[in-house]
């Protein structure tokens, strides 16, 4: 593969160029597929020899994300590199940025890695958040409890995902116990809000400051993990507009280039509250793979390459259902699922099914949102998802 000169950030990278992705999970896999379909070559860096993305890449560098030699190789092979998960070390991105285009920026990832930084920046950009307070040690508990009130959620500032690292607390004593149960790591205490719905906005922003929004997804979680996304979300245009406006403020405020997912709470009084963001395509955007004119991974390629963004228009109502390892008993009844013409199945190539592990998803397309949701529920039941 040809070695490349560092590309100026304004340059458009056309098919034939080599793109890199840090992380080889399912998001990296779907990025790899999209890029290869469009005629790009893809280098994946992931230590797992069986990684879902590595299987489909032109080159799979099997090394740690801090491995300087692997990063140098990646930087030499690629004209641009992106990430598929937020916990990539910022130093690795900085090292790569000396050799090729890196998007999103390390600073944006750093903000998304820390709930305190994320919510603080969101407020600075004019986004509404739940009341929150930083807790670095026991000495902060009193002030945090006084500031946030009850009930509240204690969340670890870092490495929390899919509801992990979170404890609901209803008293000052429970707060102390919860903080101790999280090993005293830095935490955020957050006011527990009466949620009517949870929605997300996935957007793409390119270096020319063009932003394309995918339609809002309405998300339902089970055990802290996304279960079903329904699109269009059952919210008013005013709610959707608030969510899009806040997502755009975050993207512009962070000078973000790439695909950004932003999760919001919708309260009964119509208020929309920022919850968190993911600096990458998102599980709640998987519906775009079958239901939009451009999907979130094609959009990630376009933004990374400095191309004009694709049309994010919704072509059909859709409900996305996640397939977790729990359904492998030992294998789901694929025939029962695939007998429905409106079902589109996506499996991630993971050999080992474990409870809670995301193994795949499917999209249910139907003429109306009600019918899409009905198909999702009926097929879930047929697969034995309770
Ligand atoms: P998170 O990891 O912050 O996305 O939280 C996981 C889930 O917990 C969310 O999807 C919500 O269902 C719930 N949750 C998180 N924060 C709050 C809050 N401040 N008030 C009510 N529910 C919350």
Short mmCIF file of C-alpha atoms and ligand atoms in Angstrom, two decimals:
data_model
loop_
_atom_site.label_atom_id
_atom_site.label_comp_id
_atom_site.label_asym_id
_atom_site.label_seq_id
_atom_site.Cartn_x
_atom_site.Cartn_y
_atom_site.Cartn_z
CA UNK A 1 0.00 0.00 0.00
CA UNK A 2 1.34 3.43 -0.93
CA UNK A 3 2.74 5.62 1.81
CA UNK A 4 0.96 8.94 2.01
CA UNK A 5 1.94 12.49 2.74
CA UNK A 6 -0.04 14.17 5.53
CA UNK A 7 -3.14 15.64 3.92
CA UNK A 8 -4.24 19.19 4.50
CA UNK A 9 -7.43 19.16 6.52
CA UNK A 10 -9.37 20.94 3.78
CA UNK A 11 -8.54 18.42 1.07
CA UNK A 12 -11.25 16.06 -0.14
CA UNK A 13 -10.31 12.40 0.03
CA UNK A 14 -11.80 10.50 -2.88
CA UNK A 15 -12.42 6.75 -3.30
CA UNK A 16 -9.09 4.96 -3.55
CA UNK A 17 -7.80 6.69 -0.41
CA UNK A 18 -7.09 4.67 2.70
CA UNK A 19 -9.10 5.35 5.84
CA UNK A 20 -8.34 4.10 9.33
CA UNK A 21 -10.55 3.32 12.28
CA UNK A 22 -9.44 2.95 15.87
CA UNK A 23 -11.49 0.14 17.34
CA UNK A 24 -12.77 -2.99 15.69
CA UNK A 25 -16.24 -3.54 17.19
CA UNK A 26 -19.52 -3.51 15.33
CA UNK A 27 -19.43 0.24 14.74
CA UNK A 28 -16.00 -0.12 13.14
CA UNK A 29 -17.32 -3.05 11.12
CA UNK A 30 -20.20 -1.04 9.68
CA UNK A 31 -17.86 1.89 8.96
CA UNK A 32 -15.51 -0.54 7.19
CA UNK A 33 -18.35 -1.94 5.10
CA UNK A 34 -19.59 1.51 4.10
CA UNK A 35 -16.09 2.72 3.21
CA UNK A 36 -15.23 -0.37 1.18
CA UNK A 37 -18.53 -0.24 -0.71
CA UNK A 38 -17.66 3.35 -1.62
CA UNK A 39 -14.24 2.29 -2.91
CA UNK A 40 -12.00 3.24 0.01
CA UNK A 41 -9.46 0.96 1.63
CA UNK A 42 -9.72 0.46 5.36
CA UNK A 43 -7.16 -0.15 8.09
CA UNK A 44 -8.52 -1.26 11.49
CA UNK A 45 -6.51 -1.05 14.70
CA UNK A 46 -7.82 -3.43 17.37
CA UNK A 47 -5.99 -5.90 19.61
CA UNK A 48 -8.63 -8.62 19.20
CA UNK A 49 -7.65 -11.01 16.36
CA UNK A 50 -11.36 -11.87 15.88
CA UNK A 51 -12.63 -8.30 15.96
CA UNK A 52 -15.83 -7.71 13.95
CA UNK A 53 -14.25 -4.91 11.91
CA UNK A 54 -10.86 -6.56 11.52
CA UNK A 55 -12.54 -9.46 9.69
CA UNK A 56 -13.66 -7.12 6.90
CA UNK A 57 -10.78 -4.65 6.75
CA UNK A 58 -8.09 -4.50 4.08
CA UNK A 59 -5.55 -4.42 6.88
CA UNK A 60 -6.10 -5.36 10.51
CA UNK A 61 -3.38 -4.10 12.83
CA UNK A 62 -3.68 -6.33 15.88
CA UNK A 63 -2.16 -4.14 18.53
CA UNK A 64 -2.97 -2.09 21.59
CA UNK A 65 -4.31 1.43 21.05
CA UNK A 66 -1.16 2.82 22.66
CA UNK A 67 1.25 0.75 20.57
CA UNK A 68 3.52 3.39 19.03
CA UNK A 69 4.76 1.15 16.23
CA UNK A 70 1.22 0.19 15.19
CA UNK A 71 0.10 3.81 15.35
CA UNK A 72 3.04 4.83 13.16
CA UNK A 73 2.14 2.14 10.63
CA UNK A 74 -1.45 3.27 10.67
CA UNK A 75 -0.47 6.92 10.22
CA UNK A 76 1.77 5.98 7.28
CA UNK A 77 -0.91 3.92 5.54
CA UNK A 78 -3.95 6.16 6.08
CA UNK A 79 -4.93 9.56 4.75
CA UNK A 80 -7.51 9.94 7.52
CA UNK A 81 -8.37 8.16 10.74
CA UNK A 82 -11.52 8.10 12.85
CA UNK A 83 -12.61 6.20 15.93
CA UNK A 84 -15.48 3.94 16.79
CA UNK A 85 -15.34 4.29 20.55
CA UNK A 86 -14.72 7.17 22.91
CA UNK A 87 -12.14 5.65 25.20
CA UNK A 88 -9.28 5.76 22.72
CA UNK A 89 -6.33 7.42 24.50
CA UNK A 90 -6.04 11.07 23.50
CA UNK A 91 -2.25 10.64 23.11
CA UNK A 92 -2.84 8.03 20.41
CA UNK A 93 -4.96 10.47 18.44
CA UNK A 94 -2.37 13.19 18.94
CA UNK A 95 0.35 10.85 17.66
CA UNK A 96 -1.71 9.94 14.59
CA UNK A 97 -2.59 13.58 13.92
CA UNK A 98 1.11 14.22 13.14
CA UNK A 99 0.80 11.90 10.15
CA UNK A 100 -2.72 12.14 8.82
CA UNK A 101 -6.11 13.75 9.26
CA UNK A 102 -7.82 12.70 12.50
CA UNK A 103 -11.52 13.39 13.04
CA UNK A 104 -13.18 13.91 15.42
CA UNK A 105 -10.55 15.89 17.33
CA UNK A 106 -8.94 14.45 20.47
CA UNK A 107 -10.46 17.29 22.52
CA UNK A 108 -13.99 16.28 21.50
CA UNK A 109 -13.29 12.72 22.56
CA UNK A 110 -11.87 13.90 25.86
CA UNK A 111 -15.08 15.84 26.58
CA UNK A 112 -17.24 12.82 25.75
CA UNK A 113 -15.10 10.59 28.00
CA UNK A 114 -15.94 12.55 31.14
CA UNK A 115 -19.53 13.16 32.25
CA UNK A 116 -18.50 16.29 34.14
CA UNK A 117 -16.73 17.85 31.14
CA UNK A 118 -19.60 16.80 28.87
CA UNK A 119 -22.35 18.35 30.96
CA UNK A 120 -20.30 21.45 31.79
CA UNK A 121 -19.56 22.12 28.12
CA UNK A 122 -23.17 21.37 27.16
CA UNK A 123 -24.33 24.06 29.60
CA UNK A 124 -21.76 26.51 28.27
CA UNK A 125 -23.18 25.93 24.79
CA UNK A 126 -26.69 26.69 26.04
CA UNK A 127 -28.02 23.14 26.45
CA UNK A 128 -30.34 22.29 29.34
CA UNK A 129 -29.08 19.54 31.68
CA UNK A 130 -30.28 17.86 34.87
CA UNK A 131 -28.89 19.50 38.03
CA UNK A 132 -25.47 17.96 38.68
CA UNK A 133 -22.54 18.17 41.08
CA UNK A 134 -19.00 16.84 40.94
CA UNK A 135 -17.85 14.36 43.61
CA UNK A 136 -14.14 13.64 43.82
CA UNK A 137 -14.03 12.44 47.39
CA UNK A 138 -16.12 12.01 50.54
CA UNK A 139 -15.58 15.67 51.38
CA UNK A 140 -17.76 16.60 48.38
CA UNK A 141 -20.77 14.49 49.37
CA UNK A 142 -22.54 17.05 51.58
CA UNK A 143 -22.33 19.88 49.08
CA UNK A 144 -23.38 17.65 46.20
CA UNK A 145 -26.36 16.30 48.10
CA UNK A 146 -27.43 19.83 49.05
CA UNK A 147 -27.04 21.07 45.48
CA UNK A 148 -28.82 18.24 43.66
CA UNK A 149 -31.45 17.03 46.11
CA UNK A 150 -33.39 13.80 46.09
CA UNK A 151 -33.93 11.48 44.30
CA UNK A 152 -30.62 11.46 42.50
CA UNK A 153 -28.39 9.23 40.41
CA UNK A 154 -24.73 8.73 41.22
CA UNK A 155 -22.77 8.08 38.04
CA UNK A 156 -19.08 7.38 37.58
CA UNK A 157 -17.57 10.21 35.56
CA UNK A 158 -15.68 7.87 33.27
CA UNK A 159 -16.16 4.52 31.57
CA UNK A 160 -19.87 4.30 32.33
CA UNK A 161 -21.96 2.88 29.50
CA UNK A 162 -25.20 0.97 29.05
CA UNK A 163 -26.28 1.95 32.58
CA UNK A 164 -23.13 0.54 34.21
CA UNK A 165 -21.51 2.55 37.00
CA UNK A 166 -24.81 4.11 38.14
CA UNK A 167 -26.66 3.95 41.44
CA UNK A 168 -29.98 5.57 42.32
CA UNK A 169 -29.88 7.21 45.74
CA UNK A 170 -32.68 8.51 47.94
CA UNK A 171 -30.85 9.65 51.06
CA UNK A 172 -27.56 11.15 52.20
CA UNK A 173 -26.63 7.80 53.81
CA UNK A 174 -27.43 5.94 50.58
CA UNK A 175 -25.23 8.40 48.71
CA UNK A 176 -22.25 7.62 50.95
CA UNK A 177 -22.83 3.89 50.52
CA UNK A 178 -23.23 4.23 46.76
CA UNK A 179 -20.03 6.29 46.46
CA UNK A 180 -18.15 3.62 48.42
CA UNK A 181 -19.69 0.87 46.24
CA UNK A 182 -18.24 2.63 43.17
CA UNK A 183 -14.80 2.44 44.82
CA UNK A 184 -14.71 6.17 45.49
CA UNK A 185 -13.83 6.99 41.86
CA UNK A 186 -14.74 10.52 40.65
CA UNK A 187 -18.49 10.70 40.18
CA UNK A 188 -21.29 13.00 39.15
CA UNK A 189 -24.42 13.29 41.24
CA UNK A 190 -27.34 14.05 39.00
CA UNK A 191 -30.96 14.96 39.71
CA UNK A 192 -33.30 12.11 38.80
CA UNK A 193 -35.78 13.52 36.29
CA UNK A 194 -39.31 12.34 35.50
CA UNK A 195 -38.73 11.14 31.94
CA UNK A 196 -41.55 10.92 29.48
CA UNK A 197 -39.35 9.66 26.66
CA UNK A 198 -35.75 9.24 25.66
CA UNK A 199 -34.71 10.38 22.22
CA UNK A 200 -31.47 10.76 20.32
CA UNK A 201 -30.21 12.86 17.48
CA UNK A 202 -27.50 11.53 15.23
CA UNK A 203 -25.89 14.19 13.09
CA UNK A 204 -22.91 14.53 10.82
CA UNK A 205 -20.77 17.63 10.44
CA UNK A 206 -18.08 18.07 7.80
CA UNK A 207 -15.10 20.44 7.78
CA UNK A 208 -17.14 23.00 5.79
CA UNK A 209 -19.54 23.28 8.76
CA UNK A 210 -22.32 21.54 6.89
CA UNK A 211 -24.59 19.65 9.31
CA UNK A 212 -27.01 16.86 8.36
CA UNK A 213 -29.45 15.58 10.97
CA UNK A 214 -30.97 12.14 10.91
CA UNK A 215 -34.56 12.04 12.18
CA UNK A 216 -34.94 11.71 15.95
CA UNK A 217 -35.06 8.18 17.31
CA UNK A 218 -37.22 7.30 20.29
CA UNK A 219 -35.30 4.87 22.43
CA UNK A 220 -36.39 2.26 24.91
CA UNK A 221 -33.82 0.60 27.16
CA UNK A 222 -33.84 -2.68 29.05
CA UNK A 223 -31.43 -3.23 31.91
CA UNK A 224 -29.65 -0.06 30.86
CA UNK A 225 -29.04 -1.31 27.29
CA UNK A 226 -30.80 0.04 24.21
CA UNK A 227 -33.57 -2.38 23.27
CA UNK A 228 -35.77 -0.74 20.62
CA UNK A 229 -35.52 2.52 18.64
CA UNK A 230 -38.60 3.85 16.89
CA UNK A 231 -38.41 6.36 14.04
CA UNK A 232 -40.01 8.79 13.67
CA UNK A 233 -40.01 9.44 17.41
CA UNK A 234 -43.41 10.25 18.89
CA UNK A 235 -42.58 13.84 19.79
CA UNK A 236 -43.75 17.24 18.60
CA UNK A 237 -41.82 19.24 16.03
CA UNK A 238 -41.04 21.72 18.83
CA UNK A 239 -39.34 18.96 20.85
CA UNK A 240 -37.47 17.68 17.80
CA UNK A 241 -36.36 21.21 16.99
CA UNK A 242 -34.99 21.78 20.50
CA UNK A 243 -33.04 18.52 20.34
CA UNK A 244 -31.57 19.30 16.92
CA UNK A 245 -30.66 22.82 18.03
CA UNK A 246 -28.79 21.54 21.10
CA UNK A 247 -27.03 18.81 19.12
CA UNK A 248 -25.85 21.42 16.60
CA UNK A 249 -24.62 23.69 19.40
CA UNK A 250 -22.52 20.83 20.74
CA UNK A 251 -21.12 19.93 17.33
CA UNK A 252 -20.21 23.52 16.48
CA UNK A 253 -19.01 24.32 20.01
CA UNK A 254 -16.60 21.40 19.91
CA UNK A 255 -15.66 22.04 16.27
CA UNK A 256 -16.67 18.46 15.76
CA UNK A 257 -16.09 16.69 12.44
CA UNK A 258 -17.69 13.30 11.99
CA UNK A 259 -20.85 11.61 13.21
CA UNK A 260 -22.07 12.70 16.64
CA UNK A 261 -24.88 11.08 18.60
CA UNK A 262 -26.63 13.07 21.32
CA UNK A 263 -29.09 11.57 23.80
CA UNK A 264 -31.86 13.64 25.34
CA UNK A 265 -34.58 13.25 27.91
CA UNK A 266 -38.03 14.57 27.10
CA UNK A 267 -39.98 15.62 30.20
CA UNK A 268 -43.75 15.67 30.58
CA UNK A 269 -43.86 19.48 30.27
CA UNK A 270 -42.15 19.29 26.87
CA UNK A 271 -38.72 20.32 28.11
CA UNK A 272 -35.78 18.66 26.39
CA UNK A 273 -32.72 17.92 28.51
CA UNK A 274 -29.27 16.89 27.28
CA UNK A 275 -28.10 13.59 28.75
CA UNK A 276 -24.94 12.49 26.99
CA UNK A 277 -23.16 12.30 23.69
CA UNK A 278 -21.18 9.72 21.80
CA UNK A 279 -18.42 10.93 19.46
CA UNK A 280 -19.21 8.31 16.82
CA UNK A 281 -22.13 6.57 15.11
CA UNK A 282 -24.57 5.18 17.63
CA UNK A 283 -26.70 2.12 18.25
CA UNK A 284 -29.79 4.34 18.06
CA UNK A 285 -28.72 5.32 14.53
CA UNK A 286 -28.62 1.77 13.17
CA UNK A 287 -32.09 2.27 11.73
CA UNK A 288 -30.47 4.55 9.12
CA UNK A 289 -28.83 1.50 7.53
CA UNK A 290 -32.11 0.47 5.94
CA UNK A 291 -34.49 3.39 6.38
CA UNK A 292 -32.57 6.50 5.25
CA UNK A 293 -31.28 7.72 1.91
CA UNK A 294 -27.78 7.81 3.46
CA UNK A 295 -26.84 5.80 6.53
CA UNK A 296 -24.80 6.95 9.51
CA UNK A 297 -21.67 5.05 8.42
CA UNK A 298 -21.73 6.43 4.87
CA UNK A 299 -22.12 9.81 6.52
CA UNK A 300 -19.09 9.08 8.73
CA UNK A 301 -17.04 8.33 5.60
CA UNK A 302 -18.27 11.49 3.88
CA UNK A 303 -17.54 13.73 6.89
CA UNK A 304 -14.09 12.19 7.43
CA UNK A 305 -13.22 12.60 3.76
CA UNK A 306 -14.40 16.22 3.65
CA UNK A 307 -17.13 15.37 1.13
CA UNK A 308 -20.55 17.02 0.99
CA UNK A 309 -22.88 15.12 3.35
CA UNK A 310 -25.43 12.68 2.02
CA UNK A 311 -29.20 13.08 2.18
CA UNK A 312 -30.33 11.92 5.66
CA UNK A 313 -34.00 11.72 4.69
CA UNK A 314 -36.15 8.96 6.18
CA UNK A 315 -37.56 6.69 3.46
CA UNK A 316 -39.75 4.54 5.68
CA UNK A 317 -40.97 4.30 9.27
CA UNK A 318 -38.74 1.85 11.11
CA UNK A 319 -38.22 0.13 14.44
CA UNK A 320 -34.78 -1.21 15.30
CA UNK A 321 -34.42 -4.14 17.69
CA UNK A 322 -31.11 -5.02 19.34
CA UNK A 323 -30.02 -8.64 19.47
CA UNK A 324 -28.11 -9.39 22.66
CA UNK A 325 -26.23 -12.58 23.44
CA UNK A 326 -29.04 -13.59 25.82
CA UNK A 327 -31.08 -14.74 22.79
CA UNK A 328 -28.44 -17.25 21.70
CA UNK A 329 -29.85 -20.42 23.28
CA UNK A 330 -27.83 -21.60 21.41
CA UNK A 331 -28.94 -19.75 18.24
CA UNK A 332 -31.98 -17.52 17.59
CA UNK A 333 -34.76 -18.81 15.35
CA UNK A 334 -33.67 -16.91 12.25
CA UNK A 335 -36.37 -18.52 10.10
CA UNK A 336 -39.07 -17.06 12.35
CA UNK A 337 -37.50 -13.63 11.95
CA UNK A 338 -36.64 -13.66 8.26
CA UNK A 339 -40.04 -14.83 7.07
CA UNK A 340 -41.08 -11.16 7.41
CA UNK A 341 -40.25 -9.24 4.22
CA UNK A 342 -39.93 -5.97 6.17
CA UNK A 343 -37.14 -7.29 8.42
CA UNK A 344 -33.50 -6.47 7.65
CA UNK A 345 -31.00 -8.45 9.73
CA UNK A 346 -27.49 -7.26 10.65
CA UNK A 347 -25.13 -9.58 12.52
CA UNK A 348 -21.74 -8.43 13.75
CA UNK A 349 -19.65 -11.56 13.25
CA UNK A 350 -19.03 -12.19 16.96
CA UNK A 351 -18.27 -15.84 17.64
CA UNK A 352 -19.09 -15.87 21.33
CA UNK A 353 -22.54 -14.87 22.58
CA UNK A 354 -22.58 -13.58 26.16
CA UNK A 355 -25.51 -12.11 28.11
CA UNK A 356 -25.72 -8.38 27.41
CA UNK A 357 -23.28 -8.58 24.47
CA UNK A 358 -24.49 -6.81 21.34
CA UNK A 359 -24.48 -9.52 18.65
CA UNK A 360 -26.55 -7.78 16.01
CA UNK A 361 -29.75 -5.89 15.37
CA UNK A 362 -32.59 -5.87 12.90
CA UNK A 363 -34.68 -3.15 11.36
CA UNK A 364 -38.42 -3.54 10.87
CA UNK A 365 -39.71 -1.42 8.00
CA UNK A 366 -43.43 -0.81 7.59
CA UNK A 367 -45.77 1.76 6.06
CA UNK A 368 -46.57 3.36 9.44
CA UNK A 369 -44.64 3.77 12.71
CA UNK A 370 -47.35 1.77 14.50
CA UNK A 371 -46.94 -1.14 12.09
CA UNK A 372 -43.13 -0.98 12.39
CA UNK A 373 -43.39 -1.12 16.19
CA UNK A 374 -45.92 -3.94 15.99
CA UNK A 375 -43.62 -5.96 13.74
CA UNK A 376 -40.72 -5.29 16.13
CA UNK A 377 -42.73 -6.49 19.11
CA UNK A 378 -44.08 -9.58 17.33
CA UNK A 379 -40.65 -10.64 16.09
CA UNK A 380 -39.04 -9.97 19.48
CA UNK A 381 -41.60 -12.29 21.03
CA UNK A 382 -41.00 -14.92 18.32
CA UNK A 383 -37.28 -14.84 19.12
CA UNK A 384 -38.02 -15.25 22.82
CA UNK A 385 -36.92 -11.75 23.86
CA UNK A 386 -39.14 -10.99 26.84
P1 LIG B 1 -26.80 7.20 30.94
O1 LIG B 1 -25.70 6.19 31.05
O2 LIG B 1 -26.46 8.51 31.56
O3 LIG B 1 -27.31 7.33 29.55
O4 LIG B 1 -28.03 6.61 31.78
C1 LIG B 1 -28.62 5.37 31.47
C2 LIG B 1 -30.13 5.46 31.62
O5 LIG B 1 -30.48 5.83 32.96
C3 LIG B 1 -30.77 6.52 30.74
O6 LIG B 1 -31.01 6.02 29.45
C4 LIG B 1 -32.04 6.84 31.51
O7 LIG B 1 -33.03 5.86 31.27
C5 LIG B 1 -31.59 6.71 32.95
N1 LIG B 1 -31.17 8.03 33.47
C6 LIG B 1 -29.92 8.54 33.38
N2 LIG B 1 -29.87 9.76 33.94
C7 LIG B 1 -31.09 10.03 34.41
C8 LIG B 1 -31.68 11.15 35.10
N3 LIG B 1 -30.94 12.22 35.42
N4 LIG B 1 -32.99 11.08 35.43
C9 LIG B 1 -33.74 9.99 35.11
N5 LIG B 1 -33.24 8.91 34.46
C10 LIG B 1 -31.94 8.92 34.11
#
